[in-house]
C-alpha cells in the first residue's frame, strides 16, 4: 500500500498546483478526496494519475467536458478505442476551425497594418477601416478608462486575451480594402 499524500504533495507529483487540484475536485473531474482526522485532503496514486491525465489533456486543449468524457472512457474497461478517437477527432476539428479563424484574423490585420503609414501624421488607415460606416462627427470624445474590477481578467488593458473568439466574430464582419480593389 502506498502512503497517502497531502494536497501539496499530490499536486507536485502530478505537476499541477494545489489550487487546480481543489478546482478539479470542485467541478467533478476528480472525486472528493479522503480526509484525515484533522480534515486535510488525502490523495493516493490513483488520484495523482487522474491529475496527470487532466494536465496532459489540458495541454492538448481539451475542454473540461471533453476531459470528463475521456476520463469516463479511461475508466470503462469495455470502451472501444473508436469512442476515444471520436472525442479526439472532434477536438482536432475544433482546433482546425480555430486555426482557420485565427489565420483570417491575421490576414485581415496584416492588410490593415500594411495600409497604415505609421508616421507622425494623425491620419491612420487602421482607424479608418475600424470605423468604416461611422460618420466622423461620431468619433469618440474620450479615451476609455478601464476599471479592473468590472472586466474579466483577460480584458483588462495591457493584458493579452487568451480567447480571440469575440475578435474572430468581429473580423468575419470586417471587409478589408486592399490596394487596387474597390471598396464594397
Coordinates of C-alpha atoms in Angstrom, one line a residue:
X1 CA 0.0 0.0 0.0
X2 CA 1.4 3.4 -1.0
X3 CA 1.2 6.2 1.6
X4 CA -1.4 8.9 1.1
X5 CA -0.3 12.4 0.1
X6 CA -1.5 15.7 1.2
X7 CA -2.7 18.2 -1.4
X8 CA 0.7 19.8 -1.9
X9 CA 2.5 16.5 -2.4
X10 CA -0.2 15.2 -4.8
X11 CA -0.1 18.5 -6.8
X12 CA 3.7 18.3 -7.0
X13 CA 3.6 14.7 -8.1
X14 CA 1.1 15.4 -10.8
X15 CA 2.7 18.7 -12.0
X16 CA -0.3 20.9 -11.1
X17 CA -1.0 23.5 -8.4
X18 CA -2.9 22.7 -5.2
X19 CA -5.4 25.3 -6.3
X20 CA -6.1 23.3 -9.5
X21 CA -6.4 20.1 -7.5
X22 CA -9.2 21.8 -5.5
X23 CA -10.7 23.2 -8.6
X24 CA -10.8 19.8 -10.4
X25 CA -12.4 18.3 -7.3
X26 CA -14.9 21.1 -7.1
X27 CA -16.1 20.7 -10.7
X28 CA -16.2 16.9 -10.5
X29 CA -13.2 15.9 -12.7
X30 CA -11.6 14.4 -9.5
X31 CA -13.6 12.6 -6.9
X32 CA -13.8 14.1 -3.5
X33 CA -10.7 13.4 -1.5
X34 CA -10.5 11.3 1.6
X35 CA -9.9 13.4 4.7
X36 CA -7.5 12.9 7.6
X37 CA -8.8 13.1 11.1
X38 CA -7.9 16.7 11.2
X39 CA -9.8 17.4 7.9
X40 CA -6.9 17.6 5.4
X41 CA -7.3 16.2 2.0
X42 CA -5.5 12.9 1.2
X43 CA -4.7 11.6 -2.2
X44 CA -3.3 8.3 -3.4
X45 CA -1.5 7.3 -6.6
X46 CA -4.9 6.8 -8.5
X47 CA -5.8 10.4 -7.9
X48 CA -2.3 11.6 -8.9
X49 CA -2.7 9.6 -12.1
X50 CA -6.0 11.3 -12.9
X51 CA -4.4 14.7 -12.2
X52 CA -1.6 13.9 -14.6
X53 CA -4.2 12.8 -17.2
X54 CA -6.1 16.1 -16.7
X55 CA -2.8 18.1 -17.0
X56 CA -1.9 16.3 -20.3
X57 CA -5.4 16.7 -21.7
X58 CA -5.4 20.4 -20.9
X59 CA -2.0 20.8 -22.6
X60 CA -3.7 19.5 -25.7
X61 CA -6.5 22.0 -25.3
X62 CA -9.3 19.6 -24.4
X63 CA -12.2 21.3 -22.7
X64 CA -13.3 20.3 -19.2
X65 CA -16.4 18.5 -20.7
X66 CA -14.1 16.6 -23.1
X67 CA -11.7 15.7 -20.3
X68 CA -14.7 14.4 -18.3
X69 CA -15.7 12.3 -21.2
X70 CA -12.2 11.0 -21.7
X71 CA -11.8 10.1 -18.0
X72 CA -15.1 8.3 -18.2
X73 CA -13.8 6.3 -21.2
X74 CA -10.5 5.7 -19.5
X75 CA -12.3 4.2 -16.5
X76 CA -14.5 2.0 -18.7
X77 CA -12.8 -1.3 -19.4
X78 CA -15.4 -2.1 -22.0
X79 CA -14.8 1.1 -24.1
X80 CA -13.9 0.9 -27.7
X81 CA -10.9 2.9 -29.0
X82 CA -13.4 4.2 -31.6
X83 CA -15.2 6.2 -28.9
X84 CA -11.9 7.7 -27.7
X85 CA -10.8 8.5 -31.2
X86 CA -14.1 10.2 -31.9
X87 CA -13.6 12.6 -29.0
X88 CA -10.1 13.4 -30.2
X89 CA -11.2 13.9 -33.8
X90 CA -13.9 16.3 -32.7
X91 CA -11.4 18.3 -30.8
X92 CA -9.0 18.3 -33.7
X93 CA -11.7 19.6 -36.0
X94 CA -12.5 22.4 -33.5
X95 CA -8.8 23.3 -33.3
X96 CA -8.6 23.4 -37.1
X97 CA -11.6 25.7 -37.3
X98 CA -10.0 28.0 -34.7
X99 CA -6.7 28.0 -36.7
X100 CA -8.6 29.0 -39.8
X101 CA -10.3 31.8 -37.9
X102 CA -7.0 33.0 -36.5
X103 CA -5.4 32.9 -39.9
X104 CA -8.3 35.0 -41.3
X105 CA -7.8 37.5 -38.5
X106 CA -4.1 37.6 -39.1
X107 CA -4.6 38.2 -42.9
X108 CA -7.1 41.0 -42.2
X109 CA -4.9 42.6 -39.6
X110 CA -1.8 42.3 -41.8
X111 CA -3.6 44.3 -44.5
X112 CA -4.6 46.9 -42.0
X113 CA -1.0 47.2 -40.6
X114 CA 0.4 47.5 -44.2
X115 CA -2.1 50.2 -45.0
X116 CA -1.1 52.4 -42.1
X117 CA 1.9 54.7 -42.8
X118 CA 2.9 54.7 -39.1
X119 CA 4.3 58.2 -39.2
X120 CA 3.7 61.4 -37.2
X121 CA 0.5 62.3 -39.1
X122 CA -2.8 61.8 -37.4
X123 CA -4.4 60.0 -40.3
X124 CA -4.4 56.3 -39.9
X125 CA -5.8 53.7 -42.3
X126 CA -6.3 51.3 -39.5
X127 CA -8.7 53.6 -37.6
X128 CA -10.4 54.4 -40.9
X129 CA -11.1 50.8 -41.6
X130 CA -12.2 50.1 -38.0
X131 CA -14.6 53.0 -38.0
X132 CA -15.9 52.2 -41.5
X133 CA -19.6 53.4 -41.9
X134 CA -19.2 55.6 -38.8
X135 CA -19.5 59.4 -39.6
X136 CA -16.6 61.5 -38.5
X137 CA -18.8 63.6 -36.2
X138 CA -19.5 60.5 -34.1
X139 CA -15.8 60.0 -33.3
X140 CA -15.5 59.4 -29.5
X141 CA -14.6 62.4 -27.4
X142 CA -13.0 60.4 -24.6
X143 CA -10.3 57.9 -24.0
X144 CA -11.7 54.8 -22.2
X145 CA -10.6 54.3 -18.7
X146 CA -10.9 50.6 -18.0
X147 CA -11.7 49.5 -14.4
X148 CA -10.1 46.3 -13.4
X149 CA -13.0 45.3 -11.0
X150 CA -15.6 45.3 -13.8
X151 CA -13.9 43.3 -16.5
X152 CA -12.8 39.7 -16.8
X153 CA -9.1 39.4 -16.1
X154 CA -8.1 38.9 -19.7
X155 CA -9.9 42.0 -20.9
X156 CA -8.1 44.5 -18.7
X157 CA -6.0 47.0 -20.6
X158 CA -2.4 45.8 -21.2
X159 CA -3.2 42.1 -20.8
X160 CA -3.5 39.8 -23.7
X161 CA -6.7 37.9 -24.2
X162 CA -6.5 34.2 -24.1
X163 CA -9.6 33.8 -26.2
X164 CA -9.9 35.5 -29.5
X165 CA -13.5 34.4 -30.1
X166 CA -15.1 37.9 -30.0
X167 CA -12.4 39.3 -32.2
X168 CA -12.9 36.4 -34.6
X169 CA -16.6 37.1 -34.8
X170 CA -16.0 40.8 -35.4
X171 CA -13.3 40.1 -38.1
X172 CA -15.8 38.0 -40.0
X173 CA -17.9 41.1 -40.4
X174 CA -15.0 43.4 -41.4
X175 CA -14.3 43.8 -45.1
X176 CA -10.7 44.9 -45.7
X177 CA -10.0 47.1 -48.7
X178 CA -6.8 46.0 -50.5
X179 CA -4.9 48.3 -52.9
X180 CA -6.3 48.1 -56.4
X181 CA -9.7 46.8 -55.3
X182 CA -12.8 48.9 -55.0
X183 CA -14.5 49.2 -51.5
X184 CA -17.8 47.4 -51.2

